[in-house]
Phi, psi and omega in degrees: 000139178279132182241132173239174180219139177243127178230126174255147183216152171263005177079007185256010179225058186299321181291316179295320179297317180296320179295319178297314180298323177296320180292328177289320180296334182273004181294142178294159177083198182298153182299138174269118178282134187240138170239126176253124181255119173279107187275081182080019181208159175295152176270129176299171178303135180231160180297158178299138179098346177272123179280148180229148175226129179247115181273142181290341179216160179284115181268004184083173184296307180296321179297316179296319180292325177297322175298318178297321178299312184292342175295341177261025183094168180306125182058022177074022191293347179290345176232165180269330185222140174240131171270139175240119189229133175296143186287350174252019176262181182202125177292123188286331185233159182276351186255011185297313180297321180292322176297322177297314179304311183296320181295315181289325178293324184284335185229097184298340180264359177285120183255327186218141173239129176259125180279164171273132176260129181227143176292132183293336181273317187255340185077003184282137174257121178295145181304321182293347180267005173257109192280058174203165180291317179275084191253011186291336181243092182291348180275356179268118174280151181193168166290143181221178184244001175206186184206169182268128189296324186259016181204077185203169174227137182232132172292126187294341175299333177298314179298321180297327183274318189243357181092177183271199178286153182284106183308319188293342180292328178066308179199128174098127173070004179295330179293318181294324177300313178294318181300314181296320179293321179294315178298322180294333178273000176101002179278160178243160181232133177244141166260125183242114181287341182273355175256107194243133169247120173287134180205132180302143178296127181221169174249132181299334182288001177294338179280132185299329184266007190307303188296320179292314182295318180300315181290312180301312184288333175297317178294315178301317180304313180293314182298325182283324198240337188265147169304147188306323181296332185270344184301307181293329178294309180303311183288327176295318178299316182290328175295317178298315179298321179297316180293321179298326181285353174051062176292166178295164181301316181294321179295318180294321178298316179296321181297312180293329175296318177293321178300316178295318180298324180297331179272333188260357180239161181292135179259003186089188185296139177263122177225082184299138180293157178289155178294333176291333175288322174302317180293321178298315178300320180296316179294332177280359174099004179219082177299145185283051170235004180207000000 
């Protein structure tokens, strides 16, 4: 299977980007073709053979990755699998691309693989980086219902069938939107603990827009994808969880502002999942109400 890789960058991590590209170049098997997208910024120096695209403005994470997908032809069809890697990450092992090839070849219904993210200094995987509710054991691989945006592999046939990432989300929950559409089309998602991306431990709230985007996109996610009966249940549960976590006054204000924005602005096309997909999500351990 032909494997490509999409990396988006703001141009502010040249050393980390170079280390990541070196780790991709060292992968076993056939060469992984790489496209680096400068998301509203110039692309730092890259090794020979790495393609670059410089966008005049920041299109956000999903928008930048969609440009990278199309660099491999419509819906990425010039390759069979695309890796999506954060520019400050590093592939820990040389066999990750080869493991992806074998996994997709062995399971024709496997559409997406979520890698394990580990801190390069401690080896610790944050609980939030295990894409399932039962996240206490990050070393356990399993079927899951979503995936990690900056450490994953996607069969390009998925994009051809269900479309790319939602550009309008800009940041937050775009992976779950794609995951739900893929599951609704019959594809499966695996979390693989043996496919590792080293990435420094961070808090998502480091982004200034975090609380507003998370709330707005959560509403959009529900409005776009859930059967009407489940929309208020899903959003009610998440509002309760947010309050239980007792965010700061400013964070809560931003969250409710985003929540309101999610209802008053266009979320894009609505394609509610089938009820059998709801049941599949439930059997996989994460019913779409949480």
